[in-house]
Amino acid sequence: MPVLFAQSIGLGIGNIAPEIRLTDPQGETVALSAMKGKVVLIDFWASWCAPCVKEQSELVVLYNRYKDSDFTNGKGFEIYGVSLDNKKANWENSIKKIKINWTQVSDLKFWNTPVAKTYDIQALPFNVLVDGKGIIIAKDLHDNDLEYFITNLLPGGETKSKN
């Protein structure tokens, strides 16, 4: 009799990314699972983190380049930005200043947010890339490594899981 393996929720490559349900700046709850079907970069950042702010500017370019792309494992590219800020004004001002036009959520609990524990965040910036089925395919990719990985998810690409 063949052995069947169930997909499990966890933080490893090949696991289903744990659900996140936080509010956006307008107070609306946005679930990570609402983006199922797309390749999603879960981007953990904060307005007080200089490397995070620098990376946000780079993500604007990446998002605009790939948001409408058809990938082998998802239709479209989204970023689900999770802020570890604790001051709403600072968070909102950074979103406006950087011109972030993708989903942004936070509970404004700084490092005390349950999401930081769930995703075992040790430092910022940190990210997790999931495919259209919500499965983790890469973690903590930045700069050229992130774009290279995303590019190789396009038809004809040969990306291997990386963490």
GROMACS .gro file of C-alpha atoms in nm, residues 13 61 65 87 123 138 150:
model
    7
   13ILE     CA    1   1.028   2.474   0.247
   61VAL     CA    2   1.022   4.798  -0.870
   65ARG     CA    3   0.754   4.436  -1.286
   87LYS     CA    4   0.329   5.365   1.589
  123ALA     CA    5   1.569   3.999   1.257
  138ALA     CA    6   1.185   3.014  -0.039
  150ILE     CA    7   1.102   3.507  -0.901
   0.00000   0.00000   0.00000
